[in-house]
Amino acid sequence: MIGVLVSGSGSNLQAIINAIESGRIDARIAVVISDRAGAYALERARKHGIKALCISRNGRDRAALNTALLQALEEAGVNLVVLAGFLSILDERVVSRYKNAIMNIHPALIPSFCGPGYYGERVHEAALRYGVKVSGATVHFVDEGTDTGPVILQECVPVLHDDDAHTLAARVLKVEHRLLPEAVRLFVEDRIRVEGRRVILMQEENGR
Ligand code: GRF
């Protein structure tokens, strides 16, 4: 059972829903939870008959938010938590309860342009400012730090001389929509082993 945490438009959530509906991922999304009431991701979930909850960070401190999230995830029987553009920080209770079972998508090649304050367009602005020739997307397990957990999948995209944060974000987002469902599929098929910081992806059968 998958739980997806979101804060925004939910295009990565949509990519996971599509992969499930097309039969590529053999699992179910038990619940989608947003920390923002207006998140379009909630509407996407409801359109597909998926339970959608708002656990707002308004009026809740970090501890209260995490308590409510943990309770909702456990009630829904979730065993994989996917952060798909989720902007709140999970505390050590959630991280230890779901050790190596929370994955996050980050729109850069970790360990570049990541950590506290690197979210949304800021990530791409920083990459452009630095002048890197490639950027990309990273799916990683979540540990107690910010963007510091073991890397599951990464893929790069070129940075073009006339890029701005929007064009670079759009190029990276396309990759995110492939990478995140792929990581979810590997997890669901029990093809992921974590050895220290290294993530081992088990051999695929049928040459897939
Ligand atoms: C993505 O770029 C994701 O990497 C970042 O926030 C964005 C979320 O997009 N953390 P969406 O809500 O999935 O459309």
PDB file of C-alpha atoms and ligand atoms in Angstrom:
ATOM      1  CA  MET A   1       0.000   0.000   0.000  1.00  0.00           C
ATOM      2  CA  ILE A   2       1.413   3.344  -1.076  1.00  0.00           C
ATOM      3  CA  GLY A   3       0.893   6.691   0.644  1.00  0.00           C
ATOM      4  CA  VAL A   4       1.756   9.775  -1.397  1.00  0.00           C
ATOM      5  CA  LEU A   5       2.502  13.089   0.310  1.00  0.00           C
ATOM      6  CA  VAL A   6       2.084  16.230  -1.788  1.00  0.00           C
ATOM      7  CA  SER A   7       2.023  20.020  -1.503  1.00  0.00           C
ATOM      8  CA  GLY A   8       1.366  21.217  -5.039  1.00  0.00           C
ATOM      9  CA  SER A   9       0.174  20.387  -8.499  1.00  0.00           C
ATOM     10  CA  GLY A  10       0.808  16.665  -8.200  1.00  0.00           C
ATOM     11  CA  SER A  11       2.130  15.912 -11.682  1.00  0.00           C
ATOM     12  CA  ASN A  12       4.482  13.341 -10.125  1.00  0.00           C
ATOM     13  CA  LEU A  13       1.508  11.814  -8.298  1.00  0.00           C
ATOM     14  CA  GLN A  14      -0.250  11.656 -11.673  1.00  0.00           C
ATOM     15  CA  ALA A  15       2.717   9.810 -13.179  1.00  0.00           C
ATOM     16  CA  ILE A  16       2.441   7.170 -10.428  1.00  0.00           C
ATOM     17  CA  ILE A  17      -1.340   6.890 -10.873  1.00  0.00           C
ATOM     18  CA  ASN A  18      -0.841   6.428 -14.631  1.00  0.00           C
ATOM     19  CA  ALA A  19       1.784   3.724 -14.079  1.00  0.00           C
ATOM     20  CA  ILE A  20      -0.589   1.865 -11.738  1.00  0.00           C
ATOM     21  CA  GLU A  21      -3.582   2.205 -14.058  1.00  0.00           C
ATOM     22  CA  SER A  22      -1.549   0.961 -17.033  1.00  0.00           C
ATOM     23  CA  GLY A  23      -0.487  -2.102 -15.023  1.00  0.00           C
ATOM     24  CA  ARG A  24       3.197  -1.157 -14.871  1.00  0.00           C
ATOM     25  CA  ILE A  25       3.112  -0.914 -11.066  1.00  0.00           C
ATOM     26  CA  ASP A  26       1.264  -3.679  -9.243  1.00  0.00           C
ATOM     27  CA  ALA A  27       0.179  -1.763  -6.147  1.00  0.00           C
ATOM     28  CA  ARG A  28      -2.489   0.554  -4.854  1.00  0.00           C
ATOM     29  CA  ILE A  29      -2.330   4.120  -3.534  1.00  0.00           C
ATOM     30  CA  ALA A  30      -4.121   3.894  -0.189  1.00  0.00           C
ATOM     31  CA  VAL A  31      -4.060   7.600   0.555  1.00  0.00           C
ATOM     32  CA  VAL A  32      -2.823  10.936  -0.796  1.00  0.00           C
ATOM     33  CA  ILE A  33      -2.122  13.536   1.872  1.00  0.00           C
ATOM     34  CA  SER A  34      -1.449  17.225   1.287  1.00  0.00           C
ATOM     35  CA  ASP A  35      -0.118  19.712   3.818  1.00  0.00           C
ATOM     36  CA  ARG A  36      -1.821  22.508   1.839  1.00  0.00           C
ATOM     37  CA  ALA A  37      -5.585  22.808   1.382  1.00  0.00           C
ATOM     38  CA  GLY A  38      -5.475  24.163  -2.168  1.00  0.00           C
ATOM     39  CA  ALA A  39      -3.139  21.552  -3.643  1.00  0.00           C
ATOM     40  CA  TYR A  40      -4.386  20.417  -7.067  1.00  0.00           C
ATOM     41  CA  ALA A  41      -2.864  17.022  -6.281  1.00  0.00           C
ATOM     42  CA  LEU A  42      -5.842  16.328  -3.979  1.00  0.00           C
ATOM     43  CA  GLU A  43      -8.220  16.811  -6.895  1.00  0.00           C
ATOM     44  CA  ARG A  44      -6.142  14.501  -9.088  1.00  0.00           C
ATOM     45  CA  ALA A  45      -6.398  11.804  -6.413  1.00  0.00           C
ATOM     46  CA  ARG A  46     -10.171  12.167  -6.034  1.00  0.00           C
ATOM     47  CA  LYS A  47     -10.671  12.012  -9.807  1.00  0.00           C
ATOM     48  CA  HIS A  48      -9.112   8.563  -9.673  1.00  0.00           C
ATOM     49  CA  GLY A  49     -11.131   7.419  -6.674  1.00  0.00           C
ATOM     50  CA  ILE A  50      -8.173   7.652  -4.297  1.00  0.00           C
ATOM     51  CA  LYS A  51      -8.696   8.761  -0.696  1.00  0.00           C
ATOM     52  CA  ALA A  52      -7.392  12.327  -0.417  1.00  0.00           C
ATOM     53  CA  LEU A  53      -6.748  14.076   2.884  1.00  0.00           C
ATOM     54  CA  CYS A  54      -5.553  17.523   3.794  1.00  0.00           C
ATOM     55  CA  ILE A  55      -3.485  17.661   6.955  1.00  0.00           C
ATOM     56  CA  SER A  56      -2.704  21.343   6.898  1.00  0.00           C
ATOM     57  CA  ARG A  57       0.434  22.793   8.394  1.00  0.00           C
ATOM     58  CA  ASN A  58      -1.599  25.883   9.255  1.00  0.00           C
ATOM     59  CA  GLY A  59      -2.169  25.857  13.000  1.00  0.00           C
ATOM     60  CA  ARG A  60       0.064  22.813  13.543  1.00  0.00           C
ATOM     61  CA  ASP A  61       3.671  22.847  14.613  1.00  0.00           C
ATOM     62  CA  ARG A  62       6.102  20.360  13.135  1.00  0.00           C
ATOM     63  CA  ALA A  63       5.491  17.754  15.852  1.00  0.00           C
ATOM     64  CA  ALA A  64       1.707  17.940  15.541  1.00  0.00           C
ATOM     65  CA  LEU A  65       1.882  17.737  11.759  1.00  0.00           C
ATOM     66  CA  ASN A  66       4.118  14.670  11.937  1.00  0.00           C
ATOM     67  CA  THR A  67       1.889  12.988  14.542  1.00  0.00           C
ATOM     68  CA  ALA A  68      -1.150  13.483  12.312  1.00  0.00           C
ATOM     69  CA  LEU A  69       0.709  12.288   9.204  1.00  0.00           C
ATOM     70  CA  LEU A  70       1.988   9.163  10.939  1.00  0.00           C
ATOM     71  CA  GLN A  71      -1.472   8.315  12.225  1.00  0.00           C
ATOM     72  CA  ALA A  72      -3.059   8.760   8.791  1.00  0.00           C
ATOM     73  CA  LEU A  73      -0.376   6.657   7.075  1.00  0.00           C
ATOM     74  CA  GLU A  74      -0.706   3.855   9.613  1.00  0.00           C
ATOM     75  CA  GLU A  75      -4.503   3.916   9.500  1.00  0.00           C
ATOM     76  CA  ALA A  76      -4.347   3.515   5.724  1.00  0.00           C
ATOM     77  CA  GLY A  77      -1.977   0.530   6.037  1.00  0.00           C
ATOM     78  CA  VAL A  78       0.795   2.254   4.090  1.00  0.00           C
ATOM     79  CA  ASN A  79       4.148   0.464   3.718  1.00  0.00           C
ATOM     80  CA  LEU A  80       5.744   2.798   1.137  1.00  0.00           C
ATOM     81  CA  VAL A  81       5.615   6.574   1.524  1.00  0.00           C
ATOM     82  CA  VAL A  82       6.317   8.636  -1.593  1.00  0.00           C
ATOM     83  CA  LEU A  83       7.104  12.336  -1.288  1.00  0.00           C
ATOM     84  CA  ALA A  84       5.964  13.835  -4.581  1.00  0.00           C
ATOM     85  CA  GLY A  85       6.639  17.547  -4.239  1.00  0.00           C
ATOM     86  CA  PHE A  86       5.999  17.537  -0.472  1.00  0.00           C
ATOM     87  CA  LEU A  87       7.391  20.632   1.201  1.00  0.00           C
ATOM     88  CA  SER A  88       7.161  19.848   4.943  1.00  0.00           C
ATOM     89  CA  ILE A  89       9.998  18.127   6.782  1.00  0.00           C
ATOM     90  CA  LEU A  90       9.328  14.701   8.253  1.00  0.00           C
ATOM     91  CA  ASP A  91      10.611  14.180  11.790  1.00  0.00           C
ATOM     92  CA  GLU A  92      12.599  11.240  13.168  1.00  0.00           C
ATOM     93  CA  ARG A  93       9.461   9.378  14.326  1.00  0.00           C
ATOM     94  CA  VAL A  94       8.136   9.097  10.772  1.00  0.00           C
ATOM     95  CA  VAL A  95      11.583   8.467   9.300  1.00  0.00           C
ATOM     96  CA  SER A  96      12.376   5.656  11.743  1.00  0.00           C
ATOM     97  CA  ARG A  97       8.908   4.080  11.443  1.00  0.00           C
ATOM     98  CA  TYR A  98       9.361   3.984   7.654  1.00  0.00           C
ATOM     99  CA  LYS A  99      13.108   3.346   7.457  1.00  0.00           C
ATOM    100  CA  ASN A 100      14.172   2.886   3.818  1.00  0.00           C
ATOM    101  CA  ALA A 101      10.506   3.017   2.897  1.00  0.00           C
ATOM    102  CA  ILE A 102      10.108   6.740   2.220  1.00  0.00           C
ATOM    103  CA  MET A 103      11.254   7.994  -1.167  1.00  0.00           C
ATOM    104  CA  ASN A 104      11.588  11.562  -2.354  1.00  0.00           C
ATOM    105  CA  ILE A 105      12.052  13.068  -5.804  1.00  0.00           C
ATOM    106  CA  HIS A 106      14.466  15.992  -6.027  1.00  0.00           C
ATOM    107  CA  PRO A 107      14.844  18.061  -9.215  1.00  0.00           C
ATOM    108  CA  ALA A 108      18.668  18.071  -9.323  1.00  0.00           C
ATOM    109  CA  LEU A 109      21.569  15.654  -9.216  1.00  0.00           C
ATOM    110  CA  ILE A 110      22.124  15.127  -5.477  1.00  0.00           C
ATOM    111  CA  PRO A 111      24.475  16.073  -3.796  1.00  0.00           C
ATOM    112  CA  SER A 112      24.353  19.238  -5.924  1.00  0.00           C
ATOM    113  CA  PHE A 113      21.717  21.921  -5.352  1.00  0.00           C
ATOM    114  CA  CYS A 114      19.966  20.172  -2.499  1.00  0.00           C
ATOM    115  CA  GLY A 115      19.469  20.536   1.233  1.00  0.00           C
ATOM    116  CA  PRO A 116      17.620  23.182   3.265  1.00  0.00           C
ATOM    117  CA  GLY A 117      16.155  25.955   1.107  1.00  0.00           C
ATOM    118  CA  TYR A 118      16.606  24.122  -2.197  1.00  0.00           C
ATOM    119  CA  TYR A 119      13.086  23.513  -3.446  1.00  0.00           C
ATOM    120  CA  GLY A 120      11.023  24.445  -6.482  1.00  0.00           C
ATOM    121  CA  GLU A 121      12.529  26.975  -8.860  1.00  0.00           C
ATOM    122  CA  ARG A 122      15.326  27.826  -6.427  1.00  0.00           C
ATOM    123  CA  VAL A 123      16.990  24.548  -7.327  1.00  0.00           C
ATOM    124  CA  HIS A 124      17.081  25.390 -11.026  1.00  0.00           C
ATOM    125  CA  GLU A 125      18.079  29.012 -10.424  1.00  0.00           C
ATOM    126  CA  ALA A 126      21.041  27.772  -8.371  1.00  0.00           C
ATOM    127  CA  ALA A 127      22.075  25.311 -11.092  1.00  0.00           C
ATOM    128  CA  LEU A 128      21.916  28.065 -13.735  1.00  0.00           C
ATOM    129  CA  ARG A 129      23.826  30.506 -11.524  1.00  0.00           C
ATOM    130  CA  TYR A 130      26.559  27.949 -10.966  1.00  0.00           C
ATOM    131  CA  GLY A 131      26.816  27.306 -14.688  1.00  0.00           C
ATOM    132  CA  VAL A 132      26.620  23.505 -14.674  1.00  0.00           C
ATOM    133  CA  LYS A 133      26.284  21.821 -18.061  1.00  0.00           C
ATOM    134  CA  VAL A 134      24.022  19.034 -16.787  1.00  0.00           C
ATOM    135  CA  SER A 135      21.337  18.827 -14.167  1.00  0.00           C
ATOM    136  CA  GLY A 136      18.711  16.159 -13.620  1.00  0.00           C
ATOM    137  CA  ALA A 137      16.503  14.341 -11.160  1.00  0.00           C
ATOM    138  CA  THR A 138      17.220  12.113  -8.170  1.00  0.00           C
ATOM    139  CA  VAL A 139      14.991   9.651  -6.340  1.00  0.00           C
ATOM    140  CA  HIS A 140      16.380   8.854  -2.893  1.00  0.00           C
ATOM    141  CA  PHE A 141      15.339   7.317   0.383  1.00  0.00           C
ATOM    142  CA  VAL A 142      14.587   9.795   3.108  1.00  0.00           C
ATOM    143  CA  ASP A 143      16.714   9.789   6.260  1.00  0.00           C
ATOM    144  CA  GLU A 144      16.901  12.308   9.112  1.00  0.00           C
ATOM    145  CA  GLY A 145      18.651  14.937   6.982  1.00  0.00           C
ATOM    146  CA  THR A 146      17.346  17.063   4.106  1.00  0.00           C
ATOM    147  CA  ASP A 147      18.042  15.334   0.765  1.00  0.00           C
ATOM    148  CA  THR A 148      20.800  13.228   2.358  1.00  0.00           C
ATOM    149  CA  GLY A 149      19.424   9.665   2.154  1.00  0.00           C
ATOM    150  CA  PRO A 150      20.680   6.863  -0.129  1.00  0.00           C
ATOM    151  CA  VAL A 151      20.234   7.510  -3.861  1.00  0.00           C
ATOM    152  CA  ILE A 152      17.937   5.069  -5.693  1.00  0.00           C
ATOM    153  CA  LEU A 153      17.847   6.460  -9.256  1.00  0.00           C
ATOM    154  CA  GLN A 154      19.353   9.460 -11.040  1.00  0.00           C
ATOM    155  CA  GLU A 155      19.152  10.730 -14.575  1.00  0.00           C
ATOM    156  CA  CYS A 156      20.689  13.816 -16.105  1.00  0.00           C
ATOM    157  CA  VAL A 157      19.465  16.370 -18.632  1.00  0.00           C
ATOM    158  CA  PRO A 158      21.540  18.961 -20.502  1.00  0.00           C
ATOM    159  CA  VAL A 159      21.521  22.588 -19.385  1.00  0.00           C
ATOM    160  CA  LEU A 160      21.234  24.749 -22.512  1.00  0.00           C
ATOM    161  CA  HIS A 161      22.816  28.175 -22.909  1.00  0.00           C
ATOM    162  CA  ASP A 162      19.438  29.932 -23.239  1.00  0.00           C
ATOM    163  CA  ASP A 163      17.707  28.085 -20.376  1.00  0.00           C
ATOM    164  CA  ASP A 164      15.891  29.908 -17.627  1.00  0.00           C
ATOM    165  CA  ALA A 165      14.540  28.280 -14.464  1.00  0.00           C
ATOM    166  CA  HIS A 166      11.245  27.476 -16.233  1.00  0.00           C
ATOM    167  CA  THR A 167      12.707  25.731 -19.263  1.00  0.00           C
ATOM    168  CA  LEU A 168      15.185  23.781 -17.152  1.00  0.00           C
ATOM    169  CA  ALA A 169      12.452  22.811 -14.657  1.00  0.00           C
ATOM    170  CA  ALA A 170      10.246  21.543 -17.489  1.00  0.00           C
ATOM    171  CA  ARG A 171      13.066  19.401 -18.914  1.00  0.00           C
ATOM    172  CA  VAL A 172      13.841  17.947 -15.483  1.00  0.00           C
ATOM    173  CA  LEU A 173      10.147  17.361 -14.690  1.00  0.00           C
ATOM    174  CA  LYS A 174       9.799  15.104 -17.749  1.00  0.00           C
ATOM    175  CA  VAL A 175      12.558  12.925 -16.315  1.00  0.00           C
ATOM    176  CA  GLU A 176      10.953  12.990 -12.841  1.00  0.00           C
ATOM    177  CA  HIS A 177       7.744  11.591 -14.311  1.00  0.00           C
ATOM    178  CA  ARG A 178       9.662   8.547 -15.561  1.00  0.00           C
ATOM    179  CA  LEU A 179      12.073   8.122 -12.644  1.00  0.00           C
ATOM    180  CA  LEU A 180       9.665   8.272  -9.698  1.00  0.00           C
ATOM    181  CA  PRO A 181       7.223   5.600 -10.968  1.00  0.00           C
ATOM    182  CA  GLU A 182      10.230   3.450 -11.883  1.00  0.00           C
ATOM    183  CA  ALA A 183      11.591   3.675  -8.311  1.00  0.00           C
ATOM    184  CA  VAL A 184       8.137   2.859  -6.929  1.00  0.00           C
ATOM    185  CA  ARG A 185       7.921  -0.178  -9.222  1.00  0.00           C
ATOM    186  CA  LEU A 186      11.356  -1.418  -8.096  1.00  0.00           C
ATOM    187  CA  PHE A 187      10.308  -1.075  -4.446  1.00  0.00           C
ATOM    188  CA  VAL A 188       6.958  -2.794  -4.976  1.00  0.00           C
ATOM    189  CA  GLU A 189       8.720  -5.671  -6.763  1.00  0.00           C
ATOM    190  CA  ASP A 190      11.184  -5.933  -3.856  1.00  0.00           C
ATOM    191  CA  ARG A 191      14.150  -5.209  -6.113  1.00  0.00           C
ATOM    192  CA  ILE A 192      15.847  -2.655  -3.869  1.00  0.00           C
ATOM    193  CA  ARG A 193      18.499  -3.439  -1.247  1.00  0.00           C
ATOM    194  CA  VAL A 194      20.200  -0.788   0.854  1.00  0.00           C
ATOM    195  CA  GLU A 195      23.780  -1.370   1.980  1.00  0.00           C
ATOM    196  CA  GLY A 196      24.917   1.638   3.965  1.00  0.00           C
ATOM    197  CA  ARG A 197      24.651   4.581   1.588  1.00  0.00           C
ATOM    198  CA  ARG A 198      24.546   2.376  -1.502  1.00  0.00           C
ATOM    199  CA  VAL A 199      21.321   1.203  -3.065  1.00  0.00           C
ATOM    200  CA  ILE A 200      21.554  -2.066  -4.971  1.00  0.00           C
ATOM    201  CA  LEU A 201      18.941  -2.580  -7.688  1.00  0.00           C
ATOM    202  CA  MET A 202      18.273  -6.281  -8.227  1.00  0.00           C
ATOM    203  CA  GLN A 203      18.602  -7.807 -11.701  1.00  0.00           C
ATOM    204  CA  GLU A 204      15.444  -7.690 -13.743  1.00  0.00           C
ATOM    205  CA  GLU A 205      13.977 -10.743 -15.412  1.00  0.00           C
ATOM    206  CA  ASN A 206      12.577 -10.647 -18.978  1.00  0.00           C
ATOM    207  CA  GLY A 207      15.153  -7.987 -19.924  1.00  0.00           C
ATOM    208  CA  ARG A 208      12.864  -5.154 -18.787  1.00  0.00           C
TER     209      ARG A 208
HETATM  210  C1  GRF B   1       8.911  18.562  -8.617  1.00  0.00           C
HETATM  211  O1  GRF B   1       9.858  19.268  -9.376  1.00  0.00           O
HETATM  212  C2  GRF B   1       9.594  17.879  -7.481  1.00  0.00           C
HETATM  213  O2  GRF B   1      10.844  17.377  -7.812  1.00  0.00           O
HETATM  214  C3  GRF B   1       9.738  18.998  -6.511  1.00  0.00           C
HETATM  215  O3  GRF B   1       8.511  19.695  -6.607  1.00  0.00           O
HETATM  216  C4  GRF B   1       7.976  19.501  -7.899  1.00  0.00           C
HETATM  217  C5  GRF B   1       6.598  18.932  -7.709  1.00  0.00           C
HETATM  218  O4  GRF B   1       5.865  18.891  -8.868  1.00  0.00           O
HETATM  219  N1  GRF B   1      10.119  18.537  -5.228  1.00  0.00           N
HETATM  220  P1  GRF B   1       4.457  18.156  -8.875  1.00  0.00           P
HETATM  221  O5  GRF B   1       3.632  18.667  -7.686  1.00  0.00           O
HETATM  222  O6  GRF B   1       4.688  16.682  -8.801  1.00  0.00           O
HETATM  223  O7  GRF B   1       3.826  18.577 -10.176  1.00  0.00           O
END
